[in-house]
Amino acid sequence: MEPIKVGLLGFGTVGSGTFTVLRRNQEEIKRRAGRGIEISRIAVRTPSKVKGAEGIGITTDFNAVVDDPSIDIVAEMIGGTGVARDLVLRAIANGKHIVTANKALLAVHGSEIFEAASKKGVMVAFEAAVAGGIPIIKALREGLTANRIEYIAGIINGTTNYILSEMRDRGLDFATALKAAQDLGYAEADPTFDIEGVDAAHKVTLMSAIAFGVPVQFDRAYVEGISKLDAIDIRYAENLGYRIKLLGIARRTEKGIELRTHPTLIPEKRLLANVEGAMNAVVVHGDAVGTTLYYGKGAGAEPTASAVVADLVDVTRLHTADPEHRVPHLAFQHDSLANTPILPIEEVTSSYYLRLRVADVTGVLANITRILADKAISIDALLQKESEHVDGEDKGETDIILITHETVEKEINAAITQIEALSTVVSKVTKLRMEGLK
Amino acid sequence: MEPIKVGLLGFGTVGSGTFTVLRRNQEEIKRRAGRGIEISRIAVRTPSKVKGAEGIGITTDFNAVVDDPSIDIVAEMIGGTGVARDLVLRAIANGKHIVTANKALLAVHGSEIFEAASKKGVMVAFEAAVAGGIPIIKALREGLTANRIEYIAGIINGTTNYILSEMRDRGLDFATALKAAQDLGYAEADPTFDIEGVDAAHKVTLMSAIAFGVPVQFDRAYVEGISKLDAIDIRYAENLGYRIKLLGIARRTEKGIELRTHPTLIPEKRLLANVEGAMNAVVVHGDAVGTTLYYGKGAGAEPTASAVVADLVDVTRLHTADPEHRVPHLAFQHDSLANTPILPIEEVTSSYYLRLRVADVTGVLANITRILADKAISIDALLQKESEHVDGEDKGETDIILITHETVEKEINAAITQIEALSTVVSKVTKLRMEGLK
């Protein structure tokens, strides 16, 4: 049988990695797919960057690849939400199947793209968009179909996990750890998308759609990064038996779906708390299966290519099947997505870590605990540091650290406003969320 | 569309769990599969055991279900290699798709069953046969198709992992920990299959076939359980920074495939070393993706049912597809399996943990290290205990613990024979294997 023909758009890290892996393992991949998979054309802005691809049609005309009738699958490896969107929609209109690693594109324009693909009867595969080479999309979409998924919590951004690991291991502050990550190539020159949580939020948005059968709704996601995280909170959390990780969380509740990305305390005994450096891991909790965890490299040329090629094999295996009987893009059949609301962050339920700077006088703790008790917020753990000495002099101030039981975010916010109004509380309260992940 | 019809053979833990999960989550499962999935007949030896299945045809005649023309999928939940084999082959001959949780059946009779299924153009799905609800078969067969898989190492038997966790945590000996596991229902009255490693060996045999594209060959697997494991080796291993786990290992080498199940030291920093109690986890290392890990419950009614129902959904999604384009049973196309040899244990390469009981006299260590050096076996770590005192009296004997670098098993065996011949070595050498899992 003729090999299936792939048109590759872009030849950066992921595009060139895909080319390399497909070539190196072509015999084994063919034995699996039952048919060869051939990159027959590559569109790239700077053709001189493409090495070792003799005999393959290289062009700077991206539309020419998308419009080429000989091409079965378009692999979009450009990134971003501009030209990538136009090319993907054009390829779909031409009846091509799509494989992409572009989380931003799908998190923001997913509904439009999946709608167009469903109408045209083509597949859009995006395993590489979430957690690199870890087959988490496949696990959610196919491996756990028996389950009512209760929650997902993932370390899905290697840059921030590397920074947090360095802050904890070596006692660095955020700026120094970021610089170290940049020097090692783990963080980009403009690290905003990573450190402000946007990249992780894109990924958890995609996972929430697949897990709960709802449309992709990045505009409803709560996004908070790690750039304001203080090294002292990492130490205090450790004293109390927790690690701080940037988690993407999607949870089903009776009121709606929680969709949020923020620094989170996790009990140190959880496997997820022990995922260090640039590694990724996702916990999925289903009502039948219980807790499962998926771990691996979340970025890099070959790990991401592993996911891209797996999608190419999937499309090769399934493209002759009747479109009604393929695996649906978002795990649920296109006509049966639910309109479950995404909750605003004020309606989210969590436990909280609070750090308060207080005057070291009698009664300060009583005032604080009374405010919490009045709102029925109970305290799970409390750490009061000894009064701080600067240059041998008692400053008369100290830190109180509290961990609360679960409460609704608007309640804790109201309590914090009251606490900050106390004359004995001398600065703003630091609030972080804690997840037990039982 | 009419629901797809499933005939259930057996209504024990997994059969009844499947029935419960399918009923509880039927709406969500239908939204995913695009079609209802209905258990329309149940064959069971004791019909009175079937509760809550009003309106479903219950029979003691297993052949009647297998021969029923209205049934599309036969779910074999009986277990064992006797009647289960006959029924599965008969169902295949009748053109039914098969879903099974039966690792023993597939590890021993897999080649015959897959051959029959290929000829008949039906699917045999067996996610539930390995690691309960963890979608590891799907990860290997579909999620990692881009990779040349280098090795698999799994904690795939919850009973033995529970026993080993208890031995380490509570300092119990094997017999006491086994009794505790039996009291809690984690171990059966006759625990032989679990504790002697047979169950884990069945599962790693299935994974090796999928990973390397070879036939299932349980008769070539090396199998060693934990019943002879001494509590003192768990303590010494811990002193040296290792945990002991029963691992199923399949590794590709230049000489052939290693396929082995045995107690194994793992560096305590590895996530796999921290999988405790009855949980399962599998590490898969691929050339593109690097190291990935999959974690979850490996047994129990609902976790196993999660995998069975996922397979039912897969079959429902794919049964109308042309058989040539479905996912192959063993990940590789049926006509392209390789005849790579499975290596005998003497040809396996590993690091080794050796415990020697020696007379506490000058020169004893020199004699031992010279034997190892002569065979070019280098030492990675060494622990020499102080001479032991019994009732205040120096017994003049002590333990020496060595961890070697990698060597071939027949070399270490030859060295052990020479070491045991030394007059200063007063008892048999204890040998365990160590895997770094980098």
PDB file of N, CA, C and O in Angstrom, chain A residues 24-25 28 31-32 34 135 138 141-142 145-148 213 252 287-288 292-295 302-303 306 309-310 317-318 320 325 331 333 336, chain B residues 24-25 28 31-32 34 138 141-142 145-148 213 252 287-288 292-295 302-303 306 309-310 317-318 320 325 331 333 336:
ATOM      1  N   ARG A  24      13.693   7.921  11.786  1.00  0.00           N
ATOM      2  CA  ARG A  24      14.489   6.940  12.522  1.00  0.00           C
ATOM      3  C   ARG A  24      13.715   5.647  12.765  1.00  0.00           C
ATOM      4  O   ARG A  24      14.245   4.551  12.640  1.00  0.00           O
ATOM      5  N   ASN A  25      12.445   5.773  13.154  1.00  0.00           N
ATOM      6  CA  ASN A  25      11.662   4.595  13.533  1.00  0.00           C
ATOM      7  C   ASN A  25      10.669   4.169  12.458  1.00  0.00           C
ATOM      8  O   ASN A  25       9.668   3.509  12.751  1.00  0.00           O
ATOM      9  N   GLU A  28       9.514   0.377  12.303  1.00  0.00           N
ATOM     10  CA  GLU A  28       8.679  -0.040  13.426  1.00  0.00           C
ATOM     11  C   GLU A  28       7.295   0.619  13.361  1.00  0.00           C
ATOM     12  O   GLU A  28       6.275  -0.013  13.644  1.00  0.00           O
ATOM     13  N   ARG A  31       5.181  -1.124  10.861  1.00  0.00           N
ATOM     14  CA  ARG A  31       4.672  -2.403  11.383  1.00  0.00           C
ATOM     15  C   ARG A  31       3.469  -2.179  12.285  1.00  0.00           C
ATOM     16  O   ARG A  31       2.604  -3.041  12.411  1.00  0.00           O
ATOM     17  N   ARG A  32       3.447  -1.032  12.958  1.00  0.00           N
ATOM     18  CA  ARG A  32       2.299  -0.744  13.826  1.00  0.00           C
ATOM     19  C   ARG A  32       1.118  -0.222  13.031  1.00  0.00           C
ATOM     20  O   ARG A  32      -0.024  -0.641  13.225  1.00  0.00           O
ATOM     21  N   GLY A  34       0.480  -0.387   9.841  1.00  0.00           N
ATOM     22  CA  GLY A  34       0.019  -1.187   8.711  1.00  0.00           C
ATOM     23  C   GLY A  34       0.219  -0.473   7.384  1.00  0.00           C
ATOM     24  O   GLY A  34      -0.228  -0.943   6.338  1.00  0.00           O
ATOM     25  N   PRO A 135       0.757  10.281  26.966  1.00  0.00           N
ATOM     26  CA  PRO A 135      -0.501  10.108  26.210  1.00  0.00           C
ATOM     27  C   PRO A 135      -1.741  10.383  27.067  1.00  0.00           C
ATOM     28  O   PRO A 135      -2.588   9.533  27.245  1.00  0.00           O
ATOM     29  N   LYS A 138      -5.218  10.702  25.085  1.00  0.00           N
ATOM     30  CA  LYS A 138      -5.719   9.365  24.787  1.00  0.00           C
ATOM     31  C   LYS A 138      -6.286   8.698  26.034  1.00  0.00           C
ATOM     32  O   LYS A 138      -7.318   8.043  25.986  1.00  0.00           O
ATOM     33  N   ARG A 141      -9.627  10.468  26.686  1.00  0.00           N
ATOM     34  CA  ARG A 141     -10.619  10.346  25.618  1.00  0.00           C
ATOM     35  C   ARG A 141     -11.030   8.907  25.378  1.00  0.00           C
ATOM     36  O   ARG A 141     -12.140   8.635  24.975  1.00  0.00           O
ATOM     37  N   GLU A 142     -10.113   7.972  25.652  1.00  0.00           N
ATOM     38  CA  GLU A 142     -10.382   6.569  25.340  1.00  0.00           C
ATOM     39  C   GLU A 142     -10.150   5.636  26.526  1.00  0.00           C
ATOM     40  O   GLU A 142     -10.897   4.693  26.723  1.00  0.00           O
ATOM     41  N   THR A 145     -13.062   6.072  29.479  1.00  0.00           N
ATOM     42  CA  THR A 145     -14.437   6.358  29.032  1.00  0.00           C
ATOM     43  C   THR A 145     -15.509   5.789  29.940  1.00  0.00           C
ATOM     44  O   THR A 145     -16.663   6.199  29.860  1.00  0.00           O
ATOM     45  N   ALA A 146     -15.156   4.817  30.776  1.00  0.00           N
ATOM     46  CA  ALA A 146     -16.150   4.224  31.678  1.00  0.00           C
ATOM     47  C   ALA A 146     -16.531   5.167  32.807  1.00  0.00           C
ATOM     48  O   ALA A 146     -17.538   4.962  33.473  1.00  0.00           O
ATOM     49  N   ASN A 147     -15.693   6.169  33.034  1.00  0.00           N
ATOM     50  CA  ASN A 147     -15.767   6.951  34.263  1.00  0.00           C
ATOM     51  C   ASN A 147     -16.524   8.255  34.129  1.00  0.00           C
ATOM     52  O   ASN A 147     -16.469   8.927  33.103  1.00  0.00           O
ATOM     53  N   ARG A 148     -17.149   8.622  35.203  1.00  0.00           N
ATOM     54  CA  ARG A 148     -17.511  10.002  35.431  1.00  0.00           C
ATOM     55  C   ARG A 148     -16.246  10.628  36.028  1.00  0.00           C
ATOM     56  O   ARG A 148     -15.835  10.289  37.146  1.00  0.00           O
ATOM     57  N   GLY A 213     -16.985  16.750  28.768  1.00  0.00           N
ATOM     58  CA  GLY A 213     -17.904  16.852  27.634  1.00  0.00           C
ATOM     59  C   GLY A 213     -18.501  18.237  27.470  1.00  0.00           C
ATOM     60  O   GLY A 213     -19.697  18.382  27.224  1.00  0.00           O
ATOM     61  N   ARG A 252     -15.294  18.799  38.607  1.00  0.00           N
ATOM     62  CA  ARG A 252     -16.745  18.803  38.470  1.00  0.00           C
ATOM     63  C   ARG A 252     -17.354  18.989  39.865  1.00  0.00           C
ATOM     64  O   ARG A 252     -16.982  18.273  40.795  1.00  0.00           O
ATOM     65  N   ASP A 287     -14.738   8.111  38.873  1.00  0.00           N
ATOM     66  CA  ASP A 287     -15.548   7.469  39.919  1.00  0.00           C
ATOM     67  C   ASP A 287     -15.325   5.958  39.968  1.00  0.00           C
ATOM     68  O   ASP A 287     -15.412   5.355  41.043  1.00  0.00           O
ATOM     69  N   ALA A 288     -15.004   5.333  38.844  1.00  0.00           N
ATOM     70  CA  ALA A 288     -14.770   3.882  38.854  1.00  0.00           C
ATOM     71  C   ALA A 288     -13.296   3.565  39.101  1.00  0.00           C
ATOM     72  O   ALA A 288     -12.952   2.747  39.945  1.00  0.00           O
ATOM     73  N   THR A 292      -5.654   8.026  39.163  1.00  0.00           N
ATOM     74  CA  THR A 292      -4.593   7.553  38.267  1.00  0.00           C
ATOM     75  C   THR A 292      -3.637   8.716  38.030  1.00  0.00           C
ATOM     76  O   THR A 292      -4.008   9.876  38.207  1.00  0.00           O
ATOM     77  N   LEU A 293      -2.403   8.402  37.646  1.00  0.00           N
ATOM     78  CA  LEU A 293      -1.407   9.449  37.400  1.00  0.00           C
ATOM     79  C   LEU A 293      -0.573   9.081  36.172  1.00  0.00           C
ATOM     80  O   LEU A 293      -0.242   7.910  35.967  1.00  0.00           O
ATOM     81  N   TYR A 294      -0.225  10.100  35.395  1.00  0.00           N
ATOM     82  CA  TYR A 294       0.511   9.950  34.139  1.00  0.00           C
ATOM     83  C   TYR A 294       1.688  10.913  34.187  1.00  0.00           C
ATOM     84  O   TYR A 294       1.488  12.111  34.427  1.00  0.00           O
ATOM     85  N   TYR A 295       2.887  10.401  33.948  1.00  0.00           N
ATOM     86  CA  TYR A 295       4.116  11.167  34.190  1.00  0.00           C
ATOM     87  C   TYR A 295       5.062  11.051  33.009  1.00  0.00           C
ATOM     88  O   TYR A 295       5.174   9.978  32.407  1.00  0.00           O
ATOM     89  N   GLU A 302      11.847  15.609  20.857  1.00  0.00           N
ATOM     90  CA  GLU A 302      11.432  14.219  20.640  1.00  0.00           C
ATOM     91  C   GLU A 302      10.238  13.792  21.497  1.00  0.00           C
ATOM     92  O   GLU A 302       9.378  13.070  21.005  1.00  0.00           O
ATOM     93  N   PRO A 303      10.174  14.194  22.789  1.00  0.00           N
ATOM     94  CA  PRO A 303       8.957  13.845  23.533  1.00  0.00           C
ATOM     95  C   PRO A 303       7.682  14.391  22.867  1.00  0.00           C
ATOM     96  O   PRO A 303       6.670  13.694  22.775  1.00  0.00           O
ATOM     97  N   SER A 306       6.940  12.459  19.794  1.00  0.00           N
ATOM     98  CA  SER A 306       6.350  11.161  20.126  1.00  0.00           C
ATOM     99  C   SER A 306       4.825  11.240  20.064  1.00  0.00           C
ATOM    100  O   SER A 306       4.156  10.341  19.530  1.00  0.00           O
ATOM    101  N   VAL A 309       3.614  11.911  16.305  1.00  0.00           N
ATOM    102  CA  VAL A 309       3.664  10.705  15.470  1.00  0.00           C
ATOM    103  C   VAL A 309       2.581   9.709  15.898  1.00  0.00           C
ATOM    104  O   VAL A 309       1.960   9.047  15.067  1.00  0.00           O
ATOM    105  N   ALA A 310       2.316   9.613  17.219  1.00  0.00           N
ATOM    106  CA  ALA A 310       1.226   8.739  17.679  1.00  0.00           C
ATOM    107  C   ALA A 310      -0.093   9.171  17.047  1.00  0.00           C
ATOM    108  O   ALA A 310      -0.904   8.331  16.631  1.00  0.00           O
ATOM    109  N   ARG A 317      -4.512   4.748  11.017  1.00  0.00           N
ATOM    110  CA  ARG A 317      -5.307   3.575  11.349  1.00  0.00           C
ATOM    111  C   ARG A 317      -6.796   3.818  11.126  1.00  0.00           C
ATOM    112  O   ARG A 317      -7.541   2.898  10.799  1.00  0.00           O
ATOM    113  N   LEU A 318      -7.254   5.036  11.353  1.00  0.00           N
ATOM    114  CA  LEU A 318      -8.706   5.290  11.408  1.00  0.00           C
ATOM    115  C   LEU A 318      -9.280   6.071  10.247  1.00  0.00           C
ATOM    116  O   LEU A 318     -10.506   6.199  10.150  1.00  0.00           O
ATOM    117  N   THR A 320      -9.894   5.566   7.242  1.00  0.00           N
ATOM    118  CA  THR A 320     -10.858   4.926   6.335  1.00  0.00           C
ATOM    119  C   THR A 320     -12.168   4.586   7.043  1.00  0.00           C
ATOM    120  O   THR A 320     -13.130   4.176   6.407  1.00  0.00           O
ATOM    121  N   HIS A 325     -17.972   6.746  13.518  1.00  0.00           N
ATOM    122  CA  HIS A 325     -17.453   5.738  14.428  1.00  0.00           C
ATOM    123  C   HIS A 325     -15.998   5.927  14.819  1.00  0.00           C
ATOM    124  O   HIS A 325     -15.393   5.061  15.417  1.00  0.00           O
ATOM    125  N   ALA A 331     -13.797  13.668  22.889  1.00  0.00           N
ATOM    126  CA  ALA A 331     -14.131  12.485  23.686  1.00  0.00           C
ATOM    127  C   ALA A 331     -15.635  12.202  23.668  1.00  0.00           C
ATOM    128  O   ALA A 331     -16.054  11.058  23.629  1.00  0.00           O
ATOM    129  N   GLN A 333     -19.415  12.748  21.758  1.00  0.00           N
ATOM    130  CA  GLN A 333     -19.935  13.012  20.426  1.00  0.00           C
ATOM    131  C   GLN A 333     -20.246  14.500  20.286  1.00  0.00           C
ATOM    132  O   GLN A 333     -20.735  15.142  21.216  1.00  0.00           O
ATOM    133  N   SER A 336     -23.418  16.076  21.486  1.00  0.00           N
ATOM    134  CA  SER A 336     -23.878  15.839  22.855  1.00  0.00           C
ATOM    135  C   SER A 336     -23.011  16.546  23.893  1.00  0.00           C
ATOM    136  O   SER A 336     -22.893  16.102  25.021  1.00  0.00           O
TER     137      SER A 336
ATOM    138  N   ARG B  24     -24.446   2.591  36.000  1.00  0.00           N
ATOM    139  CA  ARG B  24     -24.394   3.894  36.683  1.00  0.00           C
ATOM    140  C   ARG B  24     -24.040   5.028  35.715  1.00  0.00           C
ATOM    141  O   ARG B  24     -24.617   6.106  35.772  1.00  0.00           O
ATOM    142  N   ASN B  25     -23.072   4.777  34.828  1.00  0.00           N
ATOM    143  CA  ASN B  25     -22.590   5.851  33.954  1.00  0.00           C
ATOM    144  C   ASN B  25     -23.103   5.728  32.520  1.00  0.00           C
ATOM    145  O   ASN B  25     -22.491   6.242  31.596  1.00  0.00           O
ATOM    146  N   GLU B  28     -23.395   8.987  30.286  1.00  0.00           N
ATOM    147  CA  GLU B  28     -22.118   9.568  29.911  1.00  0.00           C
ATOM    148  C   GLU B  28     -21.379   8.666  28.912  1.00  0.00           C
ATOM    149  O   GLU B  28     -20.774   9.149  27.956  1.00  0.00           O
ATOM    150  N   ARG B  31     -22.824   9.104  25.507  1.00  0.00           N
ATOM    151  CA  ARG B  31     -22.380  10.365  24.887  1.00  0.00           C
ATOM    152  C   ARG B  31     -20.988  10.211  24.303  1.00  0.00           C
ATOM    153  O   ARG B  31     -20.622  10.888  23.337  1.00  0.00           O
ATOM    154  N   ARG B  32     -20.190   9.350  24.914  1.00  0.00           N
ATOM    155  CA  ARG B  32     -18.837   9.143  24.388  1.00  0.00           C
ATOM    156  C   ARG B  32     -18.835   8.176  23.208  1.00  0.00           C
ATOM    157  O   ARG B  32     -18.194   8.407  22.195  1.00  0.00           O
ATOM    158  N   GLY B  34     -21.289   7.202  21.292  1.00  0.00           N
ATOM    159  CA  GLY B  34     -22.181   7.511  20.187  1.00  0.00           C
ATOM    160  C   GLY B  34     -23.276   6.463  20.035  1.00  0.00           C
ATOM    161  O   GLY B  34     -24.050   6.489  19.082  1.00  0.00           O
ATOM    162  N   LYS B 138      -3.391   0.618  26.230  1.00  0.00           N
ATOM    163  CA  LYS B 138      -3.654   1.675  25.249  1.00  0.00           C
ATOM    164  C   LYS B 138      -2.441   2.576  25.073  1.00  0.00           C
ATOM    165  O   LYS B 138      -2.100   2.964  23.958  1.00  0.00           O
ATOM    166  N   ARG B 141       0.072   0.491  23.055  1.00  0.00           N
ATOM    167  CA  ARG B 141      -0.389   0.085  21.727  1.00  0.00           C
ATOM    168  C   ARG B 141      -0.664   1.271  20.822  1.00  0.00           C
ATOM    169  O   ARG B 141      -0.544   1.188  19.617  1.00  0.00           O
ATOM    170  N   GLU B 142      -1.070   2.405  21.438  1.00  0.00           N
ATOM    171  CA  GLU B 142      -1.464   3.552  20.625  1.00  0.00           C
ATOM    172  C   GLU B 142      -0.738   4.838  21.016  1.00  0.00           C
ATOM    173  O   GLU B 142      -0.381   5.630  20.153  1.00  0.00           O
ATOM    174  N   THR B 145       3.275   4.811  19.883  1.00  0.00           N
ATOM    175  CA  THR B 145       3.611   4.152  18.606  1.00  0.00           C
ATOM    176  C   THR B 145       4.798   4.762  17.895  1.00  0.00           C
ATOM    177  O   THR B 145       5.368   4.131  17.009  1.00  0.00           O
ATOM    178  N   ALA B 146       5.160   5.986  18.252  1.00  0.00           N
ATOM    179  CA  ALA B 146       6.300   6.632  17.593  1.00  0.00           C
ATOM    180  C   ALA B 146       7.624   6.037  18.031  1.00  0.00           C
ATOM    181  O   ALA B 146       8.641   6.240  17.378  1.00  0.00           O
ATOM    182  N   ASN B 147       7.597   5.342  19.153  1.00  0.00           N
ATOM    183  CA  ASN B 147       8.839   4.983  19.836  1.00  0.00           C
ATOM    184  C   ASN B 147       9.332   3.575  19.551  1.00  0.00           C
ATOM    185  O   ASN B 147       8.558   2.646  19.387  1.00  0.00           O
ATOM    186  N   ARG B 148      10.624   3.458  19.575  1.00  0.00           N
ATOM    187  CA  ARG B 148      11.261   2.181  19.792  1.00  0.00           C
ATOM    188  C   ARG B 148      11.281   2.030  21.315  1.00  0.00           C
ATOM    189  O   ARG B 148      11.968   2.776  22.019  1.00  0.00           O
ATOM    190  N   GLY B 213       6.589  -6.090  19.574  1.00  0.00           N
ATOM    191  CA  GLY B 213       6.083  -6.700  18.349  1.00  0.00           C
ATOM    192  C   GLY B 213       6.494  -8.151  18.200  1.00  0.00           C
ATOM    193  O   GLY B 213       6.889  -8.599  17.128  1.00  0.00           O
ATOM    194  N   ARG B 252      14.573  -4.581  25.736  1.00  0.00           N
ATOM    195  CA  ARG B 252      15.168  -4.901  24.449  1.00  0.00           C
ATOM    196  C   ARG B 252      16.677  -4.746  24.564  1.00  0.00           C
ATOM    197  O   ARG B 252      17.155  -3.721  25.056  1.00  0.00           O
ATOM    198  N   ASP B 287      12.503   5.538  22.989  1.00  0.00           N
ATOM    199  CA  ASP B 287      13.660   6.316  22.526  1.00  0.00           C
ATOM    200  C   ASP B 287      13.314   7.773  22.263  1.00  0.00           C
ATOM    201  O   ASP B 287      14.171   8.653  22.434  1.00  0.00           O
ATOM    202  N   ALA B 288      12.076   8.066  21.876  1.00  0.00           N
ATOM    203  CA  ALA B 288      11.701   9.467  21.629  1.00  0.00           C
ATOM    204  C   ALA B 288      11.138  10.124  22.886  1.00  0.00           C
ATOM    205  O   ALA B 288      11.538  11.211  23.261  1.00  0.00           O
ATOM    206  N   THR B 292       8.339   7.445  30.850  1.00  0.00           N
ATOM    207  CA  THR B 292       6.977   7.812  31.236  1.00  0.00           C
ATOM    208  C   THR B 292       6.532   6.840  32.320  1.00  0.00           C
ATOM    209  O   THR B 292       7.080   5.739  32.443  1.00  0.00           O
ATOM    210  N   LEU B 293       5.542   7.244  33.114  1.00  0.00           N
ATOM    211  CA  LEU B 293       5.039   6.383  34.181  1.00  0.00           C
ATOM    212  C   LEU B 293       3.527   6.499  34.268  1.00  0.00           C
ATOM    213  O   LEU B 293       2.970   7.583  34.093  1.00  0.00           O
ATOM    214  N   TYR B 294       2.887   5.353  34.567  1.00  0.00           N
ATOM    215  CA  TYR B 294       1.428   5.248  34.629  1.00  0.00           C
ATOM    216  C   TYR B 294       1.080   4.591  35.954  1.00  0.00           C
ATOM    217  O   TYR B 294       1.598   3.519  36.251  1.00  0.00           O
ATOM    218  N   TYR B 295       0.197   5.225  36.709  1.00  0.00           N
ATOM    219  CA  TYR B 295      -0.049   4.828  38.100  1.00  0.00           C
ATOM    220  C   TYR B 295      -1.538   4.742  38.395  1.00  0.00           C
ATOM    221  O   TYR B 295      -2.313   5.574  37.903  1.00  0.00           O
ATOM    222  N   GLU B 302     -14.331  -2.041  40.593  1.00  0.00           N
ATOM    223  CA  GLU B 302     -14.578  -0.896  39.705  1.00  0.00           C
ATOM    224  C   GLU B 302     -13.355  -0.445  38.910  1.00  0.00           C
ATOM    225  O   GLU B 302     -13.492  -0.099  37.738  1.00  0.00           O
ATOM    226  N   PRO B 303     -12.140  -0.441  39.502  1.00  0.00           N
ATOM    227  CA  PRO B 303     -10.981  -0.104  38.661  1.00  0.00           C
ATOM    228  C   PRO B 303     -10.839  -1.065  37.473  1.00  0.00           C
ATOM    229  O   PRO B 303     -10.564  -0.637  36.347  1.00  0.00           O
ATOM    230  N   SER B 306     -13.477  -0.376  34.966  1.00  0.00           N
ATOM    231  CA  SER B 306     -13.152   0.825  34.186  1.00  0.00           C
ATOM    232  C   SER B 306     -12.446   0.449  32.887  1.00  0.00           C
ATOM    233  O   SER B 306     -12.752   0.984  31.809  1.00  0.00           O
ATOM    234  N   VAL B 309     -14.943  -1.594  30.507  1.00  0.00           N
ATOM    235  CA  VAL B 309     -15.912  -0.722  29.824  1.00  0.00           C
ATOM    236  C   VAL B 309     -15.206   0.134  28.772  1.00  0.00           C
ATOM    237  O   VAL B 309     -15.746   0.368  27.685  1.00  0.00           O
ATOM    238  N   ALA B 310     -13.978   0.585  29.057  1.00  0.00           N
ATOM    239  CA  ALA B 310     -13.225   1.335  28.046  1.00  0.00           C
ATOM    240  C   ALA B 310     -13.048   0.486  26.790  1.00  0.00           C
ATOM    241  O   ALA B 310     -13.179   0.973  25.664  1.00  0.00           O
ATOM    242  N   ARG B 317     -16.905   1.858  19.125  1.00  0.00           N
ATOM    243  CA  ARG B 317     -16.460   2.912  18.207  1.00  0.00           C
ATOM    244  C   ARG B 317     -15.891   2.335  16.918  1.00  0.00           C
ATOM    245  O   ARG B 317     -15.994   2.933  15.858  1.00  0.00           O
ATOM    246  N   LEU B 318     -15.235   1.174  17.017  1.00  0.00           N
ATOM    247  CA  LEU B 318     -14.433   0.689  15.876  1.00  0.00           C
ATOM    248  C   LEU B 318     -15.002  -0.517  15.148  1.00  0.00           C
ATOM    249  O   LEU B 318     -14.464  -0.889  14.104  1.00  0.00           O
ATOM    250  N   THR B 320     -17.378  -1.110  13.230  1.00  0.00           N
ATOM    251  CA  THR B 320     -17.813  -0.988  11.827  1.00  0.00           C
ATOM    252  C   THR B 320     -16.644  -0.695  10.898  1.00  0.00           C
ATOM    253  O   THR B 320     -16.802  -0.700   9.683  1.00  0.00           O
ATOM    254  N   HIS B 325      -7.869  -1.766   9.310  1.00  0.00           N
ATOM    255  CA  HIS B 325      -7.525  -0.436   9.808  1.00  0.00           C
ATOM    256  C   HIS B 325      -7.857  -0.220  11.260  1.00  0.00           C
ATOM    257  O   HIS B 325      -7.818   0.892  11.745  1.00  0.00           O
ATOM    258  N   ALA B 331      -0.561  -4.450  18.909  1.00  0.00           N
ATOM    259  CA  ALA B 331       0.055  -3.174  18.564  1.00  0.00           C
ATOM    260  C   ALA B 331       0.703  -3.199  17.187  1.00  0.00           C
ATOM    261  O   ALA B 331       0.640  -2.236  16.446  1.00  0.00           O
ATOM    262  N   GLN B 333       1.004  -5.032  13.365  1.00  0.00           N
ATOM    263  CA  GLN B 333       0.170  -5.793  12.442  1.00  0.00           C
ATOM    264  C   GLN B 333       0.486  -7.277  12.591  1.00  0.00           C
ATOM    265  O   GLN B 333       1.632  -7.674  12.754  1.00  0.00           O
ATOM    266  N   SER B 336       3.346  -8.963  10.863  1.00  0.00           N
ATOM    267  CA  SER B 336       4.699  -8.396  10.957  1.00  0.00           C
ATOM    268  C   SER B 336       5.300  -8.564  12.351  1.00  0.00           C
ATOM    269  O   SER B 336       6.123  -7.766  12.777  1.00  0.00           O
TER     270      SER B 336
END
